[in-house]
CSV table of C-alpha atoms in Angstrom, one decimal:
chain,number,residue,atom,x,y,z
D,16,UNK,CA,0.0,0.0,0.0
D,17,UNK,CA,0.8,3.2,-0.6
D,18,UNK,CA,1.9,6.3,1.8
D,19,UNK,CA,-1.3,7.2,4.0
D,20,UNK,CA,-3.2,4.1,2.9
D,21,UNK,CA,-6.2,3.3,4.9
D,22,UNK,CA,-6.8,-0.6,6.1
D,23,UNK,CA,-10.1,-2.1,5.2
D,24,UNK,CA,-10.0,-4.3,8.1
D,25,UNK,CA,-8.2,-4.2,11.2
D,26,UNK,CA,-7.8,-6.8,13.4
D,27,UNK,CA,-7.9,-5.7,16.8
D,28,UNK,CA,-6.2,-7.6,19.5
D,29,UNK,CA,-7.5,-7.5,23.5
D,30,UNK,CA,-7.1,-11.2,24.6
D,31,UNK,CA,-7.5,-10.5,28.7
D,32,UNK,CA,-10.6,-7.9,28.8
D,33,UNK,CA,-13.6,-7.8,25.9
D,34,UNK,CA,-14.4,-4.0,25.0
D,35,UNK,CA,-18.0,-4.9,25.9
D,36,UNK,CA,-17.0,-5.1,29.7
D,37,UNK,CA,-18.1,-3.4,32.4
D,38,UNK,CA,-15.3,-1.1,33.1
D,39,UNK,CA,-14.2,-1.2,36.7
D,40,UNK,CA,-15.2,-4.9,37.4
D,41,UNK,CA,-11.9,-7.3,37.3
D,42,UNK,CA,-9.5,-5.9,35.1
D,43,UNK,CA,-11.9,-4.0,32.7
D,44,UNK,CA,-11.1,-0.2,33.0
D,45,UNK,CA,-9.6,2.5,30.3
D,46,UNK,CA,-8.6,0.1,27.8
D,47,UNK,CA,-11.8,-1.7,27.1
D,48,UNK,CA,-13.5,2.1,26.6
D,49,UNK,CA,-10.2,2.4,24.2
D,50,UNK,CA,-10.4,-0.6,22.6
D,51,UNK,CA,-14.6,-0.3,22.1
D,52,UNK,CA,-14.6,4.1,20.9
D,53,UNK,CA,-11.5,3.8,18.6
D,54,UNK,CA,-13.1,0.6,16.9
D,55,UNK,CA,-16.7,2.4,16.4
D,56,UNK,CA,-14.9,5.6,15.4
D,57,UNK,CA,-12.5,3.7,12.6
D,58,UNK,CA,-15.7,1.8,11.3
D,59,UNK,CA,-17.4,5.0,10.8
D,60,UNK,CA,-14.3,6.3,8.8
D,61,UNK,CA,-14.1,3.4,6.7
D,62,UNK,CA,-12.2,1.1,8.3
D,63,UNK,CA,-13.7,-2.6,9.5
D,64,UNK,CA,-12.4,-3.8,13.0
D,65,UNK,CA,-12.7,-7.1,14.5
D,66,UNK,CA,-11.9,-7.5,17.7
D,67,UNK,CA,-10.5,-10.6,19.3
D,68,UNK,CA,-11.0,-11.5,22.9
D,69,UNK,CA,-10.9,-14.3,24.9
D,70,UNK,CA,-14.4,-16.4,26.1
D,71,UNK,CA,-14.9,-15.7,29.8
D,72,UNK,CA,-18.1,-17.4,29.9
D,73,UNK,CA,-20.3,-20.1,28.6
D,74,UNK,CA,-22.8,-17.8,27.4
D,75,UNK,CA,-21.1,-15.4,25.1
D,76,UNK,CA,-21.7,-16.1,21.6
D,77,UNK,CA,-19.0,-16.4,19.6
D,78,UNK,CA,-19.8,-13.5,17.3
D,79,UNK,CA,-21.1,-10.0,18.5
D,80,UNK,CA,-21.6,-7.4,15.7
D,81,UNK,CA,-21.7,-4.0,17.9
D,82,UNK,CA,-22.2,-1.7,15.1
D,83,UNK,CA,-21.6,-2.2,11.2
D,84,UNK,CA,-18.0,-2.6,11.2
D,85,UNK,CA,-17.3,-3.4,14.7
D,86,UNK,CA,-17.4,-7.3,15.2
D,87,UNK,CA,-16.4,-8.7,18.9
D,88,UNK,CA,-14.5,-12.0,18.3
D,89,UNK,CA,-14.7,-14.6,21.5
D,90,UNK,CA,-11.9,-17.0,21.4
D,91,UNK,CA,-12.2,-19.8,23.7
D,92,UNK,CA,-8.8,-20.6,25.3
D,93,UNK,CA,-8.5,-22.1,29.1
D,94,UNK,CA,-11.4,-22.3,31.5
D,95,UNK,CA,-13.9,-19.8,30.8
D,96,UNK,CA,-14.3,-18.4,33.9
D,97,UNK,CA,-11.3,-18.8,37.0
D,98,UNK,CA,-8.7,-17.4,35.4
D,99,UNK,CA,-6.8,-14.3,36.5
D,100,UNK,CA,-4.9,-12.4,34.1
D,101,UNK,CA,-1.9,-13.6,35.6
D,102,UNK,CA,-2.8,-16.9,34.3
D,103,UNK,CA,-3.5,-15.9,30.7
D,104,UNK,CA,0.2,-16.1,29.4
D,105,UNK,CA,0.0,-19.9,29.4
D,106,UNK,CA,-3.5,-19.6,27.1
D,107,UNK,CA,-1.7,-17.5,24.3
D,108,UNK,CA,-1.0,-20.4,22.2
D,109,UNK,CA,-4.8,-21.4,22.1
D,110,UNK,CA,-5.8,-18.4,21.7
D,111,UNK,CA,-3.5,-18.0,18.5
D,112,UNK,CA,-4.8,-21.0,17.1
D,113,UNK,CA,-8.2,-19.7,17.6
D,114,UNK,CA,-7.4,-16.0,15.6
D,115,UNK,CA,-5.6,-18.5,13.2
D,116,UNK,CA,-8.8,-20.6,12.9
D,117,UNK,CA,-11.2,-17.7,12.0
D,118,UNK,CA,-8.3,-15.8,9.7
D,119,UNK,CA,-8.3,-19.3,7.8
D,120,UNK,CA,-12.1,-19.4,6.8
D,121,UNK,CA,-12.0,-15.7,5.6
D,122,UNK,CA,-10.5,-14.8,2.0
D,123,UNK,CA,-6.6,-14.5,1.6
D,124,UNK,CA,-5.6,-11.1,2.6
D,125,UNK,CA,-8.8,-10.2,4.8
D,126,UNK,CA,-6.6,-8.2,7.5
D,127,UNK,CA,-4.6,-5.4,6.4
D,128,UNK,CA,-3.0,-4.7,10.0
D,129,UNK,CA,-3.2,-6.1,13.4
D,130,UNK,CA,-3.7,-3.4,16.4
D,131,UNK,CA,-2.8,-5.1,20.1
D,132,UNK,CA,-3.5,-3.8,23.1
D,133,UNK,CA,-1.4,-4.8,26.3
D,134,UNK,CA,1.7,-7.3,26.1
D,135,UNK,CA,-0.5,-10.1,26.3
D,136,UNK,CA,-2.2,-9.7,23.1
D,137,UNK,CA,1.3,-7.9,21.3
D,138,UNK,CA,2.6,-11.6,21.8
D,139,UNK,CA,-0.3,-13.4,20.3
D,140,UNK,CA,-0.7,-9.4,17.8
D,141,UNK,CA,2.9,-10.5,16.8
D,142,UNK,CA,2.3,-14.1,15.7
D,143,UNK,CA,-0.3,-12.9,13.5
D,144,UNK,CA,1.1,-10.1,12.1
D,145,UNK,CA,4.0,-12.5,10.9
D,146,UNK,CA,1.6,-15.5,9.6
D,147,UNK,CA,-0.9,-13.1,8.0
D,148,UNK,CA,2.6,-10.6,6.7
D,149,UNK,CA,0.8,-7.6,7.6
D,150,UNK,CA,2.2,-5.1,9.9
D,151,UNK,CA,2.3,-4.8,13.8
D,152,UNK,CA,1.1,-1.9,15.4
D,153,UNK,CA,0.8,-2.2,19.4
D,154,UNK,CA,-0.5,0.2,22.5
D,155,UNK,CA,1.5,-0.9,25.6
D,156,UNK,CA,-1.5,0.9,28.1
D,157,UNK,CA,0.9,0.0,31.0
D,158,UNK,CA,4.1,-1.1,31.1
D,159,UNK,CA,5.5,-3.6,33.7
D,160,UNK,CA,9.3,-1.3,33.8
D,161,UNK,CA,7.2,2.0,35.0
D,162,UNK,CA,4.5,0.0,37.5
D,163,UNK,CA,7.9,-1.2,39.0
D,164,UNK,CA,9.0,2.2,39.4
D,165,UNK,CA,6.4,3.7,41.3
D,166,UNK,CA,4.7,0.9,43.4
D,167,UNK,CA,1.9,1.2,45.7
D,168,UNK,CA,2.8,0.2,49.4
D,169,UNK,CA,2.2,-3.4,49.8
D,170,UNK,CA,1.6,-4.1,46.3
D,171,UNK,CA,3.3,-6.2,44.1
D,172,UNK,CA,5.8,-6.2,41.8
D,173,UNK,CA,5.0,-7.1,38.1
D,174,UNK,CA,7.1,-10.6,37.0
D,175,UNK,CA,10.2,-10.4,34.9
D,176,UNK,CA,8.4,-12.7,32.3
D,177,UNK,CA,6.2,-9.9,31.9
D,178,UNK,CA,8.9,-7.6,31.2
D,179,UNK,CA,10.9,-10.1,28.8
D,180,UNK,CA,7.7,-10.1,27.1
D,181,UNK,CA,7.0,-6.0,26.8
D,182,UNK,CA,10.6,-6.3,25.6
D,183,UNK,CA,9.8,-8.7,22.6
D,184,UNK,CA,6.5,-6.6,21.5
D,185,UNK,CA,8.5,-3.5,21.5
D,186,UNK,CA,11.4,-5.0,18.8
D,187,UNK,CA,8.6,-6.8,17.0
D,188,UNK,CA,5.8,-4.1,16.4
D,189,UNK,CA,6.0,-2.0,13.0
D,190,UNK,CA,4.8,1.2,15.4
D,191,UNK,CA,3.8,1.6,18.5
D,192,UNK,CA,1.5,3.6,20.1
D,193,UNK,CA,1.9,5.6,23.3
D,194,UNK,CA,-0.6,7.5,25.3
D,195,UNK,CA,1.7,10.6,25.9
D,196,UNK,CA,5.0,12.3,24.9
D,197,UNK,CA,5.6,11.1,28.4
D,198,UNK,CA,5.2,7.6,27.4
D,199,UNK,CA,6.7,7.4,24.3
D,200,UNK,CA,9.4,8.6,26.1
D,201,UNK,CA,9.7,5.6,28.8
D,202,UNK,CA,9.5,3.1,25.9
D,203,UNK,CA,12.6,4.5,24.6
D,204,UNK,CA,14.3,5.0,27.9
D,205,UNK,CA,13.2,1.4,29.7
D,206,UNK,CA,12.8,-0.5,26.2
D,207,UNK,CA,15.2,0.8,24.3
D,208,UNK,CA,12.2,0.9,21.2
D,209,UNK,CA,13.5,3.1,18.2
D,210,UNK,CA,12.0,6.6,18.5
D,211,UNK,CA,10.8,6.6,15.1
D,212,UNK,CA,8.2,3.7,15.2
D,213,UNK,CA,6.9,5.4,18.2
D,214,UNK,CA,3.7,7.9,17.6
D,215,UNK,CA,2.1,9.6,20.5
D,216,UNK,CA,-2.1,9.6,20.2
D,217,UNK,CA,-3.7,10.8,22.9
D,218,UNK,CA,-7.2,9.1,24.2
D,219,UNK,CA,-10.6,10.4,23.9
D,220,UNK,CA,-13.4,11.0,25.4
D,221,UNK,CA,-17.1,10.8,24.9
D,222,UNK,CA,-18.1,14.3,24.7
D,223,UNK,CA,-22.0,13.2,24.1
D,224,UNK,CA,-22.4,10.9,26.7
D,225,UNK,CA,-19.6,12.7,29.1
D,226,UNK,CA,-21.1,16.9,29.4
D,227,UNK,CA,-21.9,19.6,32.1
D,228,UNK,CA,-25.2,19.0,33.7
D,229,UNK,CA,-27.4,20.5,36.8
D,230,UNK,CA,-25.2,19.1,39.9
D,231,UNK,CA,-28.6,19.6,42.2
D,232,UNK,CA,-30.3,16.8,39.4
D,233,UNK,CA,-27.2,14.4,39.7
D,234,UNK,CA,-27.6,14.6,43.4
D,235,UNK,CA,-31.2,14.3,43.8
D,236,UNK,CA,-31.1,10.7,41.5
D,237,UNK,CA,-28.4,9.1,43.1
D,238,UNK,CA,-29.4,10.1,46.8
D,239,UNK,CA,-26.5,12.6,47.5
D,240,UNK,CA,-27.4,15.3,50.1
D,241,UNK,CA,-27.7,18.9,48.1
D,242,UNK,CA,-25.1,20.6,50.3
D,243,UNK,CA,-23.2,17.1,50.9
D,244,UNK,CA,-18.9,17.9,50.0
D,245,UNK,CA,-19.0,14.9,47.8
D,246,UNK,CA,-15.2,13.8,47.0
D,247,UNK,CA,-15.1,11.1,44.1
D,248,UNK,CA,-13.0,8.6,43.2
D,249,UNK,CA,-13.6,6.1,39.8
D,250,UNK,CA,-11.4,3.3,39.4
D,251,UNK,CA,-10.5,-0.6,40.4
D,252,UNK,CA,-9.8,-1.1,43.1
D,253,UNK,CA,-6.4,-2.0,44.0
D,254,UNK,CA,-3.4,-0.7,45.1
D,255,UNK,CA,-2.3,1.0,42.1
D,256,UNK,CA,-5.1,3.3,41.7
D,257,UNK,CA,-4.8,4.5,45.5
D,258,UNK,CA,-8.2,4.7,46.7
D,259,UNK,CA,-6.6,4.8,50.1
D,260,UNK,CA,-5.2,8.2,49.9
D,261,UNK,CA,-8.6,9.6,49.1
D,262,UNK,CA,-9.8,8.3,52.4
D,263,UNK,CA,-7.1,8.8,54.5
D,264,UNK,CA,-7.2,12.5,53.2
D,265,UNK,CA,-10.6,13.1,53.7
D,266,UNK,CA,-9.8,12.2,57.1
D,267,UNK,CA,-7.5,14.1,57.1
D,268,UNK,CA,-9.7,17.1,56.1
D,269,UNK,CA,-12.2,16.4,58.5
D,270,UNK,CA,-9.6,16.6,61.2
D,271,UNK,CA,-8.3,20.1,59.8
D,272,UNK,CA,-12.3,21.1,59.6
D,273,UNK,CA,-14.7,19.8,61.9
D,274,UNK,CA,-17.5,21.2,60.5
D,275,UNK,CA,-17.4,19.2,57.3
D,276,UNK,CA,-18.1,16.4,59.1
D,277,UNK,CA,-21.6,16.4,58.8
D,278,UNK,CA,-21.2,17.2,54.9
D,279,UNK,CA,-18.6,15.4,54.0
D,280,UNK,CA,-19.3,12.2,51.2
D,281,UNK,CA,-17.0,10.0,50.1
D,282,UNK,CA,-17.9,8.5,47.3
D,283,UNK,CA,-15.8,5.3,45.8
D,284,UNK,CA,-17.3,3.8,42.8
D,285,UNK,CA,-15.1,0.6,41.4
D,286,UNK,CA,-15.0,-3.4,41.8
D,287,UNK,CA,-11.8,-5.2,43.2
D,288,UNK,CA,-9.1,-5.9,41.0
D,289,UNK,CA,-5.7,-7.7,40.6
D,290,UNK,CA,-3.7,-7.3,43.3
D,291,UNK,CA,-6.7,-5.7,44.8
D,292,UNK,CA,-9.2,-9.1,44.2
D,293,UNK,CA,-6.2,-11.3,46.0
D,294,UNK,CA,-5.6,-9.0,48.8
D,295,UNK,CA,-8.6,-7.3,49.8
D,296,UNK,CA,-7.3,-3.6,50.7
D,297,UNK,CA,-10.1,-3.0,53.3
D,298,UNK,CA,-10.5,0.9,52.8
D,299,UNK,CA,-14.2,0.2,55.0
D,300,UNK,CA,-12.0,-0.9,57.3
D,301,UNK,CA,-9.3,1.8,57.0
D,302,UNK,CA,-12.8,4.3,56.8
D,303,UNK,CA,-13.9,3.3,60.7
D,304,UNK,CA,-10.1,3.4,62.0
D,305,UNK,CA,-9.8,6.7,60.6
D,306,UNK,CA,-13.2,7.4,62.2
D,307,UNK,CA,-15.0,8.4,58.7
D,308,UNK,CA,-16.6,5.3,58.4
D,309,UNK,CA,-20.3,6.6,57.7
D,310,UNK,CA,-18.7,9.0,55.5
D,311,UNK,CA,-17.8,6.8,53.0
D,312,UNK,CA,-20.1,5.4,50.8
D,313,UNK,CA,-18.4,2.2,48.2
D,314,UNK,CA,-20.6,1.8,44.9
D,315,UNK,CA,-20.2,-1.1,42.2
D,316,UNK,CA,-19.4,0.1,38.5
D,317,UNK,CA,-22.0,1.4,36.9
D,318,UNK,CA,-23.1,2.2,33.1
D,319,UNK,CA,-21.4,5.2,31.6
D,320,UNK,CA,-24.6,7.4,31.6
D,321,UNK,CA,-25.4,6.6,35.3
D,322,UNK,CA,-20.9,7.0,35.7
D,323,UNK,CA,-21.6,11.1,33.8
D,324,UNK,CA,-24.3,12.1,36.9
D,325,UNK,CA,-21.9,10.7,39.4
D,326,UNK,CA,-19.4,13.2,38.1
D,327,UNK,CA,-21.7,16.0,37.7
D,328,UNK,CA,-22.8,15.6,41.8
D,329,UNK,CA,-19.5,15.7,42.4
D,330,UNK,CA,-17.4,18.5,43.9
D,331,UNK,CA,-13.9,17.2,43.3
D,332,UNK,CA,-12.6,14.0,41.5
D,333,UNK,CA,-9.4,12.4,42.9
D,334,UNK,CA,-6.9,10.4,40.7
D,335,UNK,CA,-4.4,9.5,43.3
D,336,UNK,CA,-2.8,6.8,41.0
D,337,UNK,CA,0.7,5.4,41.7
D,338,UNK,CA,0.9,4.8,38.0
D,339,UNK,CA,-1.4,5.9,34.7
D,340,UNK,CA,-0.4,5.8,31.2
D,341,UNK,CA,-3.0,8.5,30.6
D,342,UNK,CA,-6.2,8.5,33.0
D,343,UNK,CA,-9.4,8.6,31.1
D,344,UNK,CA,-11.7,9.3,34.1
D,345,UNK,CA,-9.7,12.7,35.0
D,346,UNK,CA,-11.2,13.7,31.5
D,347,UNK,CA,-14.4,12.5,31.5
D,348,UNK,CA,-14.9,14.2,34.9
D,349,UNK,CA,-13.6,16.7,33.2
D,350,UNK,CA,-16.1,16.9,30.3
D,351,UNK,CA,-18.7,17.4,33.1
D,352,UNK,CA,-17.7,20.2,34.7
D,353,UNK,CA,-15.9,18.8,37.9
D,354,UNK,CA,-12.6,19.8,38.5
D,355,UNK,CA,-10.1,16.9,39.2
D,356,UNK,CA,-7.6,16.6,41.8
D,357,UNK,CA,-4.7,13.7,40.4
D,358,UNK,CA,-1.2,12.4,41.4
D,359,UNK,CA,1.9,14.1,39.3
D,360,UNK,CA,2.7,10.8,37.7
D,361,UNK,CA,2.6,9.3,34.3
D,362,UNK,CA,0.0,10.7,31.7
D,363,UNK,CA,-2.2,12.5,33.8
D,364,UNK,CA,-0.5,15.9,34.0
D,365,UNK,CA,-1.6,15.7,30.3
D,366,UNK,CA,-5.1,14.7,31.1
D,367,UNK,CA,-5.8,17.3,33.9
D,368,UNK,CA,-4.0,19.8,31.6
D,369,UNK,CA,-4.4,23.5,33.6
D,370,UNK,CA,-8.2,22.5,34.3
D,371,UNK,CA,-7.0,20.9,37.8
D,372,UNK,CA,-4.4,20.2,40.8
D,373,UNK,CA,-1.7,17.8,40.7
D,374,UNK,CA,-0.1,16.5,43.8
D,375,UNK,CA,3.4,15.4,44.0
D,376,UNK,CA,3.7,12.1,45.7
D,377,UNK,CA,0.9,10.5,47.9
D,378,UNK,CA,1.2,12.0,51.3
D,379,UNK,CA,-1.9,12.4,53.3
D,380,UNK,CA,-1.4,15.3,55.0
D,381,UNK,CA,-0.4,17.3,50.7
D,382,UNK,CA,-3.4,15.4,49.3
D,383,UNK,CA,-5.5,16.9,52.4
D,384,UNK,CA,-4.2,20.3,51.7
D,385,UNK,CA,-4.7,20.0,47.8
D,386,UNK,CA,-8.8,18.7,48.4
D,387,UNK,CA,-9.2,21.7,51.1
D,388,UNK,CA,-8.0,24.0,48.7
D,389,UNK,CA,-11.1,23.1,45.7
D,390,UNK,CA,-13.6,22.1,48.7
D,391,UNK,CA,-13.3,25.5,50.7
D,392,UNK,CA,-13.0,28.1,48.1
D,393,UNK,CA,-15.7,28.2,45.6
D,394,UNK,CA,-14.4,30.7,43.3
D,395,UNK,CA,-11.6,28.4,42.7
D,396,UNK,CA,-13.5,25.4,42.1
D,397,UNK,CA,-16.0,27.7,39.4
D,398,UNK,CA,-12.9,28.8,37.6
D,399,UNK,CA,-11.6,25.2,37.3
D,400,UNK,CA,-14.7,23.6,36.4
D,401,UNK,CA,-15.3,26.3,33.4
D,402,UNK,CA,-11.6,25.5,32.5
D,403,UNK,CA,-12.2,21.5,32.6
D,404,UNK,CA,-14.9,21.7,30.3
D,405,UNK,CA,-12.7,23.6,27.8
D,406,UNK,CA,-9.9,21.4,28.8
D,407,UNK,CA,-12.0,17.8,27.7
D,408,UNK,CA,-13.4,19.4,24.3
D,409,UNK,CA,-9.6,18.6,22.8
D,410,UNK,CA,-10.3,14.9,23.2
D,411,UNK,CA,-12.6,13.2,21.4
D,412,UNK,CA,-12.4,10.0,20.1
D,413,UNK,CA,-12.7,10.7,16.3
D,414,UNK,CA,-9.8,12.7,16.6
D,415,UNK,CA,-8.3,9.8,18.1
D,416,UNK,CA,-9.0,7.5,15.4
D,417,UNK,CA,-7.7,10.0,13.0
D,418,UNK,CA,-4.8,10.1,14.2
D,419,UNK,CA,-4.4,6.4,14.5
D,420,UNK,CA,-5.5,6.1,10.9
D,421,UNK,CA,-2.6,7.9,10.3
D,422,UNK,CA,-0.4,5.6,12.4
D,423,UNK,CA,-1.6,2.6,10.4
D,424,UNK,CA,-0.8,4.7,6.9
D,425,UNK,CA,2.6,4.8,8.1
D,426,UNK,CA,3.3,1.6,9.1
D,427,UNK,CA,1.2,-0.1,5.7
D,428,UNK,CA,3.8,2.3,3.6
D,429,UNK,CA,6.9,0.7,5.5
D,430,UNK,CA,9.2,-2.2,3.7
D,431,UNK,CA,8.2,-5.3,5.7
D,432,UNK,CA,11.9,-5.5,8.0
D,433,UNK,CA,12.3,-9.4,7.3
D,434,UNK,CA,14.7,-9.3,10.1
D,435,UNK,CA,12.3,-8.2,12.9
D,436,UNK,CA,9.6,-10.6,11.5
D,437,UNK,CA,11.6,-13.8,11.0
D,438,UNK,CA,13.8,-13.0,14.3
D,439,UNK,CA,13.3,-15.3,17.8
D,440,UNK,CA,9.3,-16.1,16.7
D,441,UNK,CA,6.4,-16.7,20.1
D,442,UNK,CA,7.3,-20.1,21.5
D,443,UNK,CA,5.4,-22.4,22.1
D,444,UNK,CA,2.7,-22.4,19.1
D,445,UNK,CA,3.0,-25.7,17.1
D,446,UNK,CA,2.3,-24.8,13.5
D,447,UNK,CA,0.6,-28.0,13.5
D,448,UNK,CA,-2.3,-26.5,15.2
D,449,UNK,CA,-2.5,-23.7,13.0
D,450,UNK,CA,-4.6,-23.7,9.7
């Protein structure tokens, strides 16, 4: 293909989370809202995606046509249900076979590309790429080097066959994708990837779905007082994301000011998660020692719609990540008017933009401060809020997909490298399984 040549059809690559997930139960979160807008947005502008994911139950069908354009693949490979992500790596091979499978009763030449997300699905986005001679193109989402870097307290470090794996992606992929300048810079630093088959495309957000709305209306549906301080915080729940900061500040605030007490909501809206799921962190626990107990208020994920009025009730969303490639809830917030209050670490000082506060590091007594500062002044939160709304209207999805149209151009006009696609090959597939 020529230079800036579109794909018909894409195959799309996310073997440990399907983009139909619930984000924020297990490990769906920002990726599967990736993986589902940038598909919908590339079918609308021509381009076919199929998405591959792996069977998680014995219900799913094995075909799910979301839109015309957007197919959701299920591949069965292992137990459906059981199986924690850090059990997938030894599934890859059947779920190889399985892409293989449906690639073999479609016409010759039926994907143009191959688009994985996470290392998992660059292994098995590799192996394909290589059978169907079509190029790579991978989004890393987090990186195993930089979660190392900047762990939680008591969580866990990510394996080295994780990282040997990252590794192999990064020399394999025709282009890869990174969230942030920020990002595309720790590829080359901790991976050593070449600079130039790095592109930076920055997320989106659903501006329809995601907009300023009457706070008193949010409130008033999902049972908030009208003058209740609520604090938010969206995400899984697990070490990573640091929902224990939020309430050990809010304690922390309440101590400073009594007379929030009374006012004072937090609410925490996510389902356990990795580390998280194994080692329950107890934050109701952590809510009564810290004497804030019926302050706190834990909700499930919800749908997006229902996720926009939690936002719009809210006076302050916190993002007090360890690590985040980019933080997609810090925007959506965003798009609704509420003003977010996030940790100085990976991507989001590009997502919160000048629209918000950032805190450097994850002490209690700073995160306190930073929350005071947007819960007792008003005029401050109205300016930020005006300037969040402004802030999210940079980031929607189509301009995502754009820009990863682009990306694909690039890599379809590249001379296949025949050393990087015939180098060390993903063991353990046995041809003999494959059509």
């Amino acid at each position: 293909m020529s230079a800036g040549a579109r794909p018909a059809r894409v195959a799309m690559v996310s073997v440990h989370t399907s983009p139909l997930a619930q984000p924020g139960v297990g490990d769906a979160g920002g990726m599967n809202v990736y993986v589902l807008e940038v598909s919908r947005h590339l079918a609308r502008m021509g381009t076919a995606v199929d998405v591959f994911t792996r069977t998680t139950t014995a219900s799913q069908p094995e075909v799910v046509e979301v839109e015309p354009g957007v197919v959701v693949r299920y591949v069965p490979a292992g137990p459906y249900e059981g199986l924690s992500k850090e059990d997938l790596p030894g599934q890859l091979c059947a779920f190889a076979a399985g892409m293989m499978r449906v690639a073999a009763h479609a016409p010759p030449g039926y994907y143009d590309l191959v688009h994985s997300h996470y290392w998992l699905s660059g292994q098995v986005g590799w192996l394909a790429a290589d059978r169907w001679a079509v190029p790579l193109v991978h989004t890393m989402h987090t990186m195993a080097r930089v979660k190392n870097l900047h762990l939680a307290d008591g969580d866990e470090p990510e394996p080295r066959g994780r990282e040997i794996g990252e590794a192999q992606v990064v020399e394999a992929a025709d282009r890869l994708v990174a969230n942030t300048a920020r990002e595309a810079s720790e590829l080359v630093d901790l991976y050593d990837a070449d600079p130039a088959r790095v592109a930076v495309v920055e997320p989106g957000v659903d501006l329809t779905t995601f907009a300023p709305g009457s706070q008193a209306a949010a409130r008033a549906l999902l049972g908030v007082p009208a003058d209740a301080v609520l604090l938010l915080f969206v995400g899984r729940i697990q070490p990573l994301k640091g929902p224990d900061v939020l309430v050990r500040a809010a304690a922390e605030l309440v101590r400073r000011h009594p007379g929030l007490r009374d006012r004072l909501v937090v609410g925490v809206l996510g389902g356990a998660s990795g580390s998280g799921a194994r080692t329950p962190m107890g934050l109701d626990d952590l809510a009564a020692r810290l004497g804030i107990a019926e302050n706190v208020r834990f909700v499930p994920p919800v749908d997006r719609p229902t996720l926009a009025q939690w936002y719009r009730a809210a006076d302050v969303l916190a993002v007090p990540s360890h690590s985040e490639s980019f933080g997609l809830v810090a925007v959506e917030a965003q798009a609704c008017g509420t003003p977010v209050v996030a940790a100085d670490v990976g991507g989001l000082p590009i997502a919160v933009g000048e629209a918000g506060l950032l805190v450097d590091g994850h002490d209690t007594a700073d995160w306190a401060t930073a929350l005071g500062r947007l819960v007792l002044d008003p005029a401050l939160r109205g300016t930020l809020a005006r300037r969040a709304v402004e802030h999210a209207q940079g980031y929607g999805w189509a301009h995502t997909a754009q820009r990863l149209l682009d990306v694909y151009g690039e890599a379809l006009s590249r001379p296949k490298d025949v050393s990087i696609h015939e180098a060390p090959r993903l063991t353990g597939i046995p041809t003999a399984v494959i059509p």
